[in-house]
């Protein structure tokens, strides 16, 4: 797999460097703001689903809706980015997510499970926009710094995403001032974050990075060439055809997809598992907290910190040692995460450590896999292939969320972790082959 697209300039002109810095800064701020909404949805959605349905079997329903909507909207958002630019595509995603935040606020008020699913689905479109933002950071990037720039944008979501779960308490108090139930209040912050992210994008992404990249290619004498063939430029079939035409793309996508499948499957069931532990007489958590929501929010925030906090260093390290080595390292950390989760399922401390490792392994795999994918696909096909990657990533997340609720009820938290091990080892095997 040594065939790669022609590299961009190693030493870009000063105006290109300035444009890339502006793009990365704008994307980073928008990620920070929108991350508040996603963090709250992940932390509260599963609990809200159980409360509205009265069954743990539906615990993964909200996360499933987020993942399914993210999967279904990834390619349309990518096609819109190709046609109208990153700014419009990302803004649309965040606007729909803002509507989703309103739906999540209304679900407990109305006592409606369908409204919860609709709100979660619209938040999922925002998640798809968050994923697309990391690829937007590579539109103008030089090869030598692609991983670092991508990692910086992924890292920017840390503050918002970590703050999201920890705003459960203040959000509940704020919502109470408006007569909202405790689980509705945190989504006031989500709504504000999404709307501010749209404002930042529409100020900072002018001119649009995709338009600039095309203009620079014309200046460099690169002949124009259609993004994709076929009647439906944004279709999955056309996208998969572009993947097959790009050596190495399959491994990059597989790394991203499996990391996301494992992360969502284990993470989405952790709030329910911790709540069950707290209800177990004689357990270390029983009666140890007056508000289990705060405990869950703290654990999930540490997990999200693991996902994003080190991403700039991971991206820079991947640039230095090569993406395949970092992809393999990410799979190794995921192995450690599911083993700790399985062996220490009855310990809150062990579950917390497992969640941090789970986030770190996801970050290492996703940042390096995304940079690897951007490197192995030529520019005309790149955005569409990235859309395919995000579609499959969302589908894997939906599968993990939907199946994890049933697996938790049948196999327990430990069994769920052990089942994930097989998927990780398969990808690790192919990463080793890529290094040979």
mmCIF file of C-alpha atoms in Angstrom, residues 7-404:
data_model
loop_
_atom_site.group_PDB
_atom_site.id
_atom_site.type_symbol
_atom_site.label_atom_id
_atom_site.label_comp_id
_atom_site.label_asym_id
_atom_site.label_seq_id
_atom_site.Cartn_x
_atom_site.Cartn_y
_atom_site.Cartn_z
ATOM 1 C CA UNK A 7 1.868 15.685 -1.585
ATOM 2 C CA UNK A 8 0.973 19.295 -1.009
ATOM 3 C CA UNK A 9 3.748 21.829 -0.609
ATOM 4 C CA UNK A 10 5.978 21.117 2.368
ATOM 5 C CA UNK A 11 6.597 24.864 2.767
ATOM 6 C CA UNK A 12 3.298 26.589 1.897
ATOM 7 C CA UNK A 13 3.245 30.261 0.980
ATOM 8 C CA UNK A 14 2.651 32.662 3.901
ATOM 9 C CA UNK A 15 -0.923 33.426 2.833
ATOM 10 C CA UNK A 16 -1.689 29.702 2.844
ATOM 11 C CA UNK A 17 -0.264 29.332 6.340
ATOM 12 C CA UNK A 18 -2.381 32.249 7.553
ATOM 13 C CA UNK A 19 -5.506 30.810 5.934
ATOM 14 C CA UNK A 20 -4.902 27.422 7.543
ATOM 15 C CA UNK A 21 -4.331 28.991 10.966
ATOM 16 C CA UNK A 22 -7.574 30.946 10.647
ATOM 17 C CA UNK A 23 -9.456 27.830 9.570
ATOM 18 C CA UNK A 24 -8.109 25.707 12.421
ATOM 19 C CA UNK A 25 -8.831 28.465 14.969
ATOM 20 C CA UNK A 26 -12.399 28.915 13.734
ATOM 21 C CA UNK A 27 -13.109 25.202 13.689
ATOM 22 C CA UNK A 28 -11.595 24.837 17.142
ATOM 23 C CA UNK A 29 -13.826 27.504 18.696
ATOM 24 C CA UNK A 30 -16.941 26.077 17.044
ATOM 25 C CA UNK A 31 -16.019 22.595 18.281
ATOM 26 C CA UNK A 32 -15.604 23.901 21.818
ATOM 27 C CA UNK A 33 -19.076 25.456 21.788
ATOM 28 C CA UNK A 34 -20.913 22.612 20.091
ATOM 29 C CA UNK A 35 -19.212 20.064 22.358
ATOM 30 C CA UNK A 36 -21.352 21.212 25.289
ATOM 31 C CA UNK A 37 -24.451 19.861 23.569
ATOM 32 C CA UNK A 38 -22.974 16.518 22.662
ATOM 33 C CA UNK A 39 -21.550 15.961 26.149
ATOM 34 C CA UNK A 40 -24.902 16.539 27.831
ATOM 35 C CA UNK A 41 -26.721 14.269 25.367
ATOM 36 C CA UNK A 42 -24.351 11.367 25.962
ATOM 37 C CA UNK A 43 -24.467 11.713 29.733
ATOM 38 C CA UNK A 44 -28.221 12.127 30.169
ATOM 39 C CA UNK A 45 -29.794 10.472 27.125
ATOM 40 C CA UNK A 46 -29.550 6.888 28.397
ATOM 41 C CA UNK A 47 -30.957 7.819 31.807
ATOM 42 C CA UNK A 48 -33.784 9.787 30.221
ATOM 43 C CA UNK A 49 -34.679 6.808 28.027
ATOM 44 C CA UNK A 50 -34.839 4.465 31.030
ATOM 45 C CA UNK A 51 -36.955 6.945 32.985
ATOM 46 C CA UNK A 52 -39.452 7.436 30.163
ATOM 47 C CA UNK A 53 -39.767 3.727 29.274
ATOM 48 C CA UNK A 54 -39.170 2.111 32.655
ATOM 49 C CA UNK A 55 -36.773 -0.457 31.162
ATOM 50 C CA UNK A 56 -32.974 -0.767 30.970
ATOM 51 C CA UNK A 57 -33.413 -2.477 27.595
ATOM 52 C CA UNK A 58 -34.068 0.970 26.102
ATOM 53 C CA UNK A 59 -31.022 2.532 27.739
ATOM 54 C CA UNK A 60 -29.178 2.740 24.437
ATOM 55 C CA UNK A 61 -32.108 4.192 22.499
ATOM 56 C CA UNK A 62 -31.035 7.850 22.674
ATOM 57 C CA UNK A 63 -27.431 7.057 21.771
ATOM 58 C CA UNK A 64 -28.724 4.845 18.953
ATOM 59 C CA UNK A 65 -30.812 7.716 17.604
ATOM 60 C CA UNK A 66 -27.800 10.043 17.797
ATOM 61 C CA UNK A 67 -25.628 7.508 15.967
ATOM 62 C CA UNK A 68 -28.204 6.581 13.294
ATOM 63 C CA UNK A 69 -28.895 10.220 12.495
ATOM 64 C CA UNK A 70 -25.171 10.920 12.418
ATOM 65 C CA UNK A 71 -24.668 8.043 9.992
ATOM 66 C CA UNK A 72 -27.536 9.075 7.717
ATOM 67 C CA UNK A 73 -26.542 12.738 7.640
ATOM 68 C CA UNK A 74 -22.777 12.311 7.135
ATOM 69 C CA UNK A 75 -22.857 11.804 3.364
ATOM 70 C CA UNK A 76 -25.465 14.526 2.692
ATOM 71 C CA UNK A 77 -23.383 16.952 4.755
ATOM 72 C CA UNK A 78 -20.265 15.913 2.829
ATOM 73 C CA UNK A 79 -22.079 16.373 -0.489
ATOM 74 C CA UNK A 80 -23.278 19.803 0.670
ATOM 75 C CA UNK A 81 -19.698 20.692 1.642
ATOM 76 C CA UNK A 82 -18.499 19.747 -1.850
ATOM 77 C CA UNK A 83 -21.226 21.817 -3.483
ATOM 78 C CA UNK A 84 -21.584 24.789 -1.116
ATOM 79 C CA UNK A 85 -18.545 24.690 1.165
ATOM 80 C CA UNK A 86 -17.692 23.644 4.712
ATOM 81 C CA UNK A 87 -19.267 26.728 6.302
ATOM 82 C CA UNK A 88 -22.783 26.015 5.078
ATOM 83 C CA UNK A 89 -22.581 22.291 5.752
ATOM 84 C CA UNK A 90 -21.350 22.710 9.325
ATOM 85 C CA UNK A 91 -23.803 25.534 10.058
ATOM 86 C CA UNK A 92 -26.748 23.418 8.907
ATOM 87 C CA UNK A 93 -25.610 20.542 11.107
ATOM 88 C CA UNK A 94 -25.381 22.753 14.193
ATOM 89 C CA UNK A 95 -28.728 24.430 13.483
ATOM 90 C CA UNK A 96 -30.493 21.061 13.396
ATOM 91 C CA UNK A 97 -28.648 20.101 16.587
ATOM 92 C CA UNK A 98 -29.985 23.270 18.239
ATOM 93 C CA UNK A 99 -33.495 22.086 17.392
ATOM 94 C CA UNK A 100 -32.518 18.737 18.883
ATOM 95 C CA UNK A 101 -31.550 20.415 22.149
ATOM 96 C CA UNK A 102 -35.036 21.927 22.290
ATOM 97 C CA UNK A 103 -36.514 18.448 21.722
ATOM 98 C CA UNK A 104 -34.422 16.981 24.542
ATOM 99 C CA UNK A 105 -35.692 19.723 26.862
ATOM 100 C CA UNK A 106 -39.300 19.004 25.940
ATOM 101 C CA UNK A 107 -39.149 15.189 26.207
ATOM 102 C CA UNK A 108 -39.311 15.025 30.046
ATOM 103 C CA UNK A 109 -41.850 17.855 30.121
ATOM 104 C CA UNK A 110 -44.160 15.948 27.783
ATOM 105 C CA UNK A 111 -43.174 12.535 29.130
ATOM 106 C CA UNK A 112 -42.686 11.506 25.520
ATOM 107 C CA UNK A 113 -40.209 8.851 24.419
ATOM 108 C CA UNK A 114 -40.745 9.658 20.679
ATOM 109 C CA UNK A 115 -39.853 13.318 21.336
ATOM 110 C CA UNK A 116 -36.696 12.126 23.085
ATOM 111 C CA UNK A 117 -35.750 10.049 20.038
ATOM 112 C CA UNK A 118 -36.423 12.966 17.687
ATOM 113 C CA UNK A 119 -34.350 15.343 19.784
ATOM 114 C CA UNK A 120 -31.517 12.833 20.052
ATOM 115 C CA UNK A 121 -31.604 12.257 16.286
ATOM 116 C CA UNK A 122 -31.249 15.977 15.598
ATOM 117 C CA UNK A 123 -28.354 16.126 18.057
ATOM 118 C CA UNK A 124 -26.864 13.312 15.987
ATOM 119 C CA UNK A 125 -26.744 15.612 12.956
ATOM 120 C CA UNK A 126 -24.661 17.946 15.104
ATOM 121 C CA UNK A 127 -22.376 15.037 15.932
ATOM 122 C CA UNK A 128 -21.939 14.398 12.205
ATOM 123 C CA UNK A 129 -20.991 18.058 11.779
ATOM 124 C CA UNK A 130 -18.452 17.721 14.606
ATOM 125 C CA UNK A 131 -16.889 14.773 12.821
ATOM 126 C CA UNK A 132 -16.792 16.639 9.519
ATOM 127 C CA UNK A 133 -15.050 19.574 11.205
ATOM 128 C CA UNK A 134 -11.958 17.463 11.909
ATOM 129 C CA UNK A 135 -11.655 16.681 8.196
ATOM 130 C CA UNK A 136 -12.218 20.358 7.345
ATOM 131 C CA UNK A 137 -8.954 21.005 9.173
ATOM 132 C CA UNK A 138 -7.144 18.965 6.498
ATOM 133 C CA UNK A 139 -8.511 20.849 3.459
ATOM 134 C CA UNK A 140 -5.626 23.341 3.502
ATOM 135 C CA UNK A 141 -3.112 21.385 5.582
ATOM 136 C CA UNK A 142 0.397 20.508 4.453
ATOM 137 C CA UNK A 143 1.292 16.814 4.590
ATOM 138 C CA UNK A 144 3.876 17.349 7.337
ATOM 139 C CA UNK A 145 1.306 18.859 9.741
ATOM 140 C CA UNK A 146 -1.949 17.159 8.728
ATOM 141 C CA UNK A 147 -2.189 15.011 11.840
ATOM 142 C CA UNK A 148 -1.331 17.908 14.143
ATOM 143 C CA UNK A 149 -3.937 20.242 12.596
ATOM 144 C CA UNK A 150 -6.603 17.556 12.711
ATOM 145 C CA UNK A 151 -5.684 16.774 16.312
ATOM 146 C CA UNK A 152 -5.960 20.436 17.313
ATOM 147 C CA UNK A 153 -9.539 20.632 16.076
ATOM 148 C CA UNK A 154 -10.422 17.365 17.788
ATOM 149 C CA UNK A 155 -8.815 18.657 20.983
ATOM 150 C CA UNK A 156 -10.848 21.854 20.925
ATOM 151 C CA UNK A 157 -14.003 19.941 21.709
ATOM 152 C CA UNK A 158 -12.476 18.903 25.052
ATOM 153 C CA UNK A 159 -13.525 21.932 27.074
ATOM 154 C CA UNK A 160 -17.102 21.902 25.805
ATOM 155 C CA UNK A 161 -17.506 18.140 25.916
ATOM 156 C CA UNK A 162 -16.015 17.794 29.395
ATOM 157 C CA UNK A 163 -18.049 20.754 30.635
ATOM 158 C CA UNK A 164 -21.263 19.287 29.185
ATOM 159 C CA UNK A 165 -21.707 16.424 31.694
ATOM 160 C CA UNK A 166 -20.519 18.620 34.561
ATOM 161 C CA UNK A 167 -23.144 21.213 33.713
ATOM 162 C CA UNK A 168 -25.844 18.718 34.690
ATOM 163 C CA UNK A 169 -26.101 20.173 38.198
ATOM 164 C CA UNK A 170 -26.020 23.879 37.207
ATOM 165 C CA UNK A 171 -28.232 23.137 34.211
ATOM 166 C CA UNK A 172 -30.805 21.433 36.385
ATOM 167 C CA UNK A 173 -30.800 24.435 38.722
ATOM 168 C CA UNK A 174 -31.101 26.867 35.810
ATOM 169 C CA UNK A 175 -33.903 24.829 34.266
ATOM 170 C CA UNK A 176 -35.736 24.895 37.560
ATOM 171 C CA UNK A 177 -35.939 28.682 37.243
ATOM 172 C CA UNK A 178 -37.976 28.115 34.077
ATOM 173 C CA UNK A 179 -40.053 25.291 35.526
ATOM 174 C CA UNK A 180 -38.168 22.573 33.641
ATOM 175 C CA UNK A 181 -37.550 19.039 35.009
ATOM 176 C CA UNK A 182 -33.980 18.336 36.257
ATOM 177 C CA UNK A 183 -32.983 16.408 33.113
ATOM 178 C CA UNK A 184 -34.200 19.175 30.774
ATOM 179 C CA UNK A 185 -32.185 22.062 32.201
ATOM 180 C CA UNK A 186 -28.709 21.093 30.938
ATOM 181 C CA UNK A 187 -29.917 21.364 27.347
ATOM 182 C CA UNK A 188 -30.307 25.114 27.760
ATOM 183 C CA UNK A 189 -26.507 25.200 27.636
ATOM 184 C CA UNK A 190 -26.570 22.863 24.636
ATOM 185 C CA UNK A 191 -28.880 25.186 22.722
ATOM 186 C CA UNK A 192 -26.729 28.232 23.444
ATOM 187 C CA UNK A 193 -23.539 26.380 22.451
ATOM 188 C CA UNK A 194 -24.906 25.295 19.073
ATOM 189 C CA UNK A 195 -26.178 28.768 18.175
ATOM 190 C CA UNK A 196 -22.871 30.388 19.130
ATOM 191 C CA UNK A 197 -20.973 27.790 17.059
ATOM 192 C CA UNK A 198 -23.001 28.790 13.993
ATOM 193 C CA UNK A 199 -22.136 32.441 14.579
ATOM 194 C CA UNK A 200 -18.414 31.679 14.861
ATOM 195 C CA UNK A 201 -18.406 29.602 11.661
ATOM 196 C CA UNK A 202 -20.137 32.295 9.642
ATOM 197 C CA UNK A 203 -17.613 34.884 10.766
ATOM 198 C CA UNK A 204 -14.400 32.830 10.599
ATOM 199 C CA UNK A 205 -14.783 30.524 7.573
ATOM 200 C CA UNK A 206 -14.697 33.279 4.969
ATOM 201 C CA UNK A 207 -13.400 32.414 2.424
ATOM 202 C CA UNK A 208 -14.369 28.772 2.702
ATOM 203 C CA UNK A 209 -11.416 26.312 2.987
ATOM 204 C CA UNK A 210 -12.729 24.079 0.199
ATOM 205 C CA UNK A 211 -13.009 27.056 -2.165
ATOM 206 C CA UNK A 212 -9.493 28.143 -1.218
ATOM 207 C CA UNK A 213 -8.100 24.655 -1.789
ATOM 208 C CA UNK A 214 -9.612 24.541 -5.272
ATOM 209 C CA UNK A 215 -8.297 28.002 -6.096
ATOM 210 C CA UNK A 216 -4.791 27.027 -4.980
ATOM 211 C CA UNK A 217 -4.910 23.892 -7.094
ATOM 212 C CA UNK A 218 -5.777 25.978 -10.140
ATOM 213 C CA UNK A 219 -2.858 28.310 -9.338
ATOM 214 C CA UNK A 220 -0.564 25.284 -9.051
ATOM 215 C CA UNK A 221 -1.724 23.969 -12.427
ATOM 216 C CA UNK A 222 -3.624 20.960 -11.089
ATOM 217 C CA UNK A 223 -6.273 20.093 -13.710
ATOM 218 C CA UNK A 224 -9.876 20.067 -12.447
ATOM 219 C CA UNK A 225 -11.451 16.673 -12.087
ATOM 220 C CA UNK A 226 -14.896 15.550 -11.001
ATOM 221 C CA UNK A 227 -15.344 14.690 -7.373
ATOM 222 C CA UNK A 228 -17.174 11.496 -8.161
ATOM 223 C CA UNK A 229 -18.985 9.758 -10.940
ATOM 224 C CA UNK A 230 -22.575 8.637 -11.002
ATOM 225 C CA UNK A 231 -25.949 10.333 -10.899
ATOM 226 C CA UNK A 232 -25.946 10.829 -7.132
ATOM 227 C CA UNK A 233 -22.660 12.382 -6.112
ATOM 228 C CA UNK A 234 -23.462 11.946 -2.412
ATOM 229 C CA UNK A 235 -24.688 8.356 -2.588
ATOM 230 C CA UNK A 236 -23.177 5.592 -0.490
ATOM 231 C CA UNK A 237 -22.538 3.414 -3.566
ATOM 232 C CA UNK A 238 -20.574 6.213 -5.246
ATOM 233 C CA UNK A 239 -18.672 6.831 -2.051
ATOM 234 C CA UNK A 240 -17.767 3.168 -1.638
ATOM 235 C CA UNK A 241 -16.531 3.159 -5.224
ATOM 236 C CA UNK A 242 -14.247 6.061 -4.338
ATOM 237 C CA UNK A 243 -13.004 4.110 -1.303
ATOM 238 C CA UNK A 244 -12.132 1.093 -3.449
ATOM 239 C CA UNK A 245 -10.218 3.381 -5.818
ATOM 240 C CA UNK A 246 -8.076 4.698 -2.945
ATOM 241 C CA UNK A 247 -5.338 2.314 -1.688
ATOM 242 C CA UNK A 248 -5.229 2.184 2.081
ATOM 243 C CA UNK A 249 -8.616 3.859 2.595
ATOM 244 C CA UNK A 250 -10.250 0.649 3.785
ATOM 245 C CA UNK A 251 -7.805 0.200 6.669
ATOM 246 C CA UNK A 252 -8.198 3.821 7.746
ATOM 247 C CA UNK A 253 -11.982 3.509 7.759
ATOM 248 C CA UNK A 254 -11.892 0.143 9.563
ATOM 249 C CA UNK A 255 -9.731 1.624 12.320
ATOM 250 C CA UNK A 256 -12.096 4.555 12.808
ATOM 251 C CA UNK A 257 -15.243 2.419 12.663
ATOM 252 C CA UNK A 258 -14.154 -0.299 15.094
ATOM 253 C CA UNK A 259 -12.788 2.229 17.596
ATOM 254 C CA UNK A 260 -16.126 4.030 17.515
ATOM 255 C CA UNK A 261 -18.150 0.827 17.776
ATOM 256 C CA UNK A 262 -16.285 -0.243 20.905
ATOM 257 C CA UNK A 263 -16.261 3.214 22.459
ATOM 258 C CA UNK A 264 -19.992 3.848 22.007
ATOM 259 C CA UNK A 265 -20.997 0.329 23.050
ATOM 260 C CA UNK A 266 -19.150 0.460 26.366
ATOM 261 C CA UNK A 267 -19.543 4.171 27.118
ATOM 262 C CA UNK A 268 -23.312 4.345 26.513
ATOM 263 C CA UNK A 269 -23.937 1.574 29.041
ATOM 264 C CA UNK A 270 -21.650 2.973 31.731
ATOM 265 C CA UNK A 271 -24.243 5.416 33.210
ATOM 266 C CA UNK A 272 -26.782 2.587 33.524
ATOM 267 C CA UNK A 273 -24.172 0.230 34.998
ATOM 268 C CA UNK A 274 -23.062 2.811 37.574
ATOM 269 C CA UNK A 275 -26.672 3.544 38.494
ATOM 270 C CA UNK A 276 -27.290 -0.193 39.007
ATOM 271 C CA UNK A 277 -24.179 -0.450 41.198
ATOM 272 C CA UNK A 278 -25.389 2.444 43.321
ATOM 273 C CA UNK A 279 -28.688 0.622 43.839
ATOM 274 C CA UNK A 280 -26.987 -2.609 44.951
ATOM 275 C CA UNK A 281 -27.130 -3.060 48.756
ATOM 276 C CA UNK A 282 -23.686 -3.495 50.288
ATOM 277 C CA UNK A 283 -21.838 -2.155 47.248
ATOM 278 C CA UNK A 284 -19.196 0.559 47.683
ATOM 279 C CA UNK A 285 -21.391 3.027 45.794
ATOM 280 C CA UNK A 286 -24.624 2.259 47.639
ATOM 281 C CA UNK A 287 -25.749 5.345 49.515
ATOM 282 C CA UNK A 288 -22.424 7.007 48.754
ATOM 283 C CA UNK A 289 -23.874 9.885 46.767
ATOM 284 C CA UNK A 290 -27.020 11.889 47.144
ATOM 285 C CA UNK A 291 -27.079 12.522 43.428
ATOM 286 C CA UNK A 292 -25.888 9.679 41.178
ATOM 287 C CA UNK A 293 -26.221 12.039 38.182
ATOM 288 C CA UNK A 294 -23.237 14.034 39.456
ATOM 289 C CA UNK A 295 -21.143 10.857 39.832
ATOM 290 C CA UNK A 296 -22.075 9.718 36.335
ATOM 291 C CA UNK A 297 -21.362 13.164 34.908
ATOM 292 C CA UNK A 298 -17.899 13.137 36.487
ATOM 293 C CA UNK A 299 -17.032 9.680 35.107
ATOM 294 C CA UNK A 300 -18.293 10.536 31.614
ATOM 295 C CA UNK A 301 -16.398 13.828 31.660
ATOM 296 C CA UNK A 302 -13.153 11.968 32.431
ATOM 297 C CA UNK A 303 -13.916 9.616 29.561
ATOM 298 C CA UNK A 304 -14.472 12.552 27.192
ATOM 299 C CA UNK A 305 -11.248 14.145 28.425
ATOM 300 C CA UNK A 306 -9.512 10.903 27.454
ATOM 301 C CA UNK A 307 -11.093 11.184 24.012
ATOM 302 C CA UNK A 308 -9.950 14.711 23.263
ATOM 303 C CA UNK A 309 -7.422 16.160 25.697
ATOM 304 C CA UNK A 310 -4.274 14.639 24.157
ATOM 305 C CA UNK A 311 -5.381 14.723 20.521
ATOM 306 C CA UNK A 312 -2.918 17.477 19.388
ATOM 307 C CA UNK A 313 -0.010 15.467 20.776
ATOM 308 C CA UNK A 314 -1.418 12.282 19.264
ATOM 309 C CA UNK A 315 -1.718 13.997 15.873
ATOM 310 C CA UNK A 316 1.837 15.375 16.041
ATOM 311 C CA UNK A 317 3.187 12.004 17.175
ATOM 312 C CA UNK A 318 1.345 10.267 14.346
ATOM 313 C CA UNK A 319 2.969 12.705 11.887
ATOM 314 C CA UNK A 320 6.340 11.761 13.368
ATOM 315 C CA UNK A 321 6.095 7.952 13.670
ATOM 316 C CA UNK A 322 3.546 7.320 10.940
ATOM 317 C CA UNK A 323 -0.209 6.852 11.147
ATOM 318 C CA UNK A 324 -0.192 3.021 10.965
ATOM 319 C CA UNK A 325 1.941 2.747 14.117
ATOM 320 C CA UNK A 326 -0.372 5.115 15.970
ATOM 321 C CA UNK A 327 -3.418 3.183 14.732
ATOM 322 C CA UNK A 328 -1.917 -0.007 16.160
ATOM 323 C CA UNK A 329 -1.121 1.761 19.437
ATOM 324 C CA UNK A 330 -4.737 2.918 19.615
ATOM 325 C CA UNK A 331 -6.002 -0.642 19.210
ATOM 326 C CA UNK A 332 -3.629 -1.754 21.977
ATOM 327 C CA UNK A 333 -5.015 0.829 24.395
ATOM 328 C CA UNK A 334 -8.568 -0.256 23.519
ATOM 329 C CA UNK A 335 -7.630 -3.835 24.396
ATOM 330 C CA UNK A 336 -6.468 -2.627 27.805
ATOM 331 C CA UNK A 337 -9.692 -0.638 28.248
ATOM 332 C CA UNK A 338 -12.093 -3.524 27.653
ATOM 333 C CA UNK A 339 -10.012 -5.877 29.803
ATOM 334 C CA UNK A 340 -10.051 -3.420 32.727
ATOM 335 C CA UNK A 341 -13.791 -2.878 32.221
ATOM 336 C CA UNK A 342 -14.424 -6.605 32.267
ATOM 337 C CA UNK A 343 -12.167 -7.551 35.159
ATOM 338 C CA UNK A 344 -13.146 -4.553 37.281
ATOM 339 C CA UNK A 345 -16.830 -4.294 36.417
ATOM 340 C CA UNK A 346 -17.869 -4.202 40.100
ATOM 341 C CA UNK A 347 -15.495 -1.363 41.004
ATOM 342 C CA UNK A 348 -16.312 2.268 40.284
ATOM 343 C CA UNK A 349 -12.585 3.089 40.264
ATOM 344 C CA UNK A 350 -11.840 0.354 37.717
ATOM 345 C CA UNK A 351 -14.775 1.391 35.538
ATOM 346 C CA UNK A 352 -13.521 4.980 35.630
ATOM 347 C CA UNK A 353 -10.007 3.901 34.593
ATOM 348 C CA UNK A 354 -11.480 1.763 31.809
ATOM 349 C CA UNK A 355 -13.516 4.718 30.538
ATOM 350 C CA UNK A 356 -10.431 6.959 30.445
ATOM 351 C CA UNK A 357 -8.475 4.289 28.533
ATOM 352 C CA UNK A 358 -11.457 3.803 26.234
ATOM 353 C CA UNK A 359 -11.445 7.499 25.393
ATOM 354 C CA UNK A 360 -7.680 7.576 24.875
ATOM 355 C CA UNK A 361 -7.729 4.527 22.592
ATOM 356 C CA UNK A 362 -10.564 6.066 20.606
ATOM 357 C CA UNK A 363 -8.585 9.298 20.205
ATOM 358 C CA UNK A 364 -5.402 7.544 19.087
ATOM 359 C CA UNK A 365 -7.318 5.422 16.576
ATOM 360 C CA UNK A 366 -9.591 8.161 15.257
ATOM 361 C CA UNK A 367 -7.001 10.924 14.882
ATOM 362 C CA UNK A 368 -4.411 8.689 13.221
ATOM 363 C CA UNK A 369 -7.014 6.814 11.151
ATOM 364 C CA UNK A 370 -8.519 10.092 9.904
ATOM 365 C CA UNK A 371 -5.103 11.535 8.999
ATOM 366 C CA UNK A 372 -4.192 8.247 7.298
ATOM 367 C CA UNK A 373 -7.424 8.405 5.300
ATOM 368 C CA UNK A 374 -6.866 12.025 4.235
ATOM 369 C CA UNK A 375 -3.316 11.143 3.165
ATOM 370 C CA UNK A 376 -4.268 8.072 1.118
ATOM 371 C CA UNK A 377 -7.144 9.625 -0.868
ATOM 372 C CA UNK A 378 -6.600 12.186 -3.639
ATOM 373 C CA UNK A 379 -8.267 15.557 -3.146
ATOM 374 C CA UNK A 380 -11.127 15.213 -5.674
ATOM 375 C CA UNK A 381 -12.397 12.079 -3.885
ATOM 376 C CA UNK A 382 -11.366 13.068 -0.372
ATOM 377 C CA UNK A 383 -14.506 14.785 0.966
ATOM 378 C CA UNK A 384 -16.782 12.039 -0.357
ATOM 379 C CA UNK A 385 -14.618 9.271 1.115
ATOM 380 C CA UNK A 386 -14.578 11.162 4.403
ATOM 381 C CA UNK A 387 -18.376 11.208 4.241
ATOM 382 C CA UNK A 388 -18.393 7.434 3.774
ATOM 383 C CA UNK A 389 -16.090 7.078 6.771
ATOM 384 C CA UNK A 390 -18.394 9.166 8.955
ATOM 385 C CA UNK A 391 -21.466 7.291 7.685
ATOM 386 C CA UNK A 392 -19.971 3.931 8.609
ATOM 387 C CA UNK A 393 -18.695 5.385 11.874
ATOM 388 C CA UNK A 394 -22.202 6.539 12.744
ATOM 389 C CA UNK A 395 -23.683 3.181 11.729
ATOM 390 C CA UNK A 396 -21.172 1.415 13.960
ATOM 391 C CA UNK A 397 -22.083 3.721 16.823
ATOM 392 C CA UNK A 398 -25.771 2.994 16.272
ATOM 393 C CA UNK A 399 -25.087 -0.741 16.271
ATOM 394 C CA UNK A 400 -22.998 -0.440 19.410
ATOM 395 C CA UNK A 401 -25.604 1.640 21.224
ATOM 396 C CA UNK A 402 -28.571 -0.491 20.159
ATOM 397 C CA UNK A 403 -26.894 -3.811 20.846
ATOM 398 C CA UNK A 404 -25.182 -2.778 24.061
#
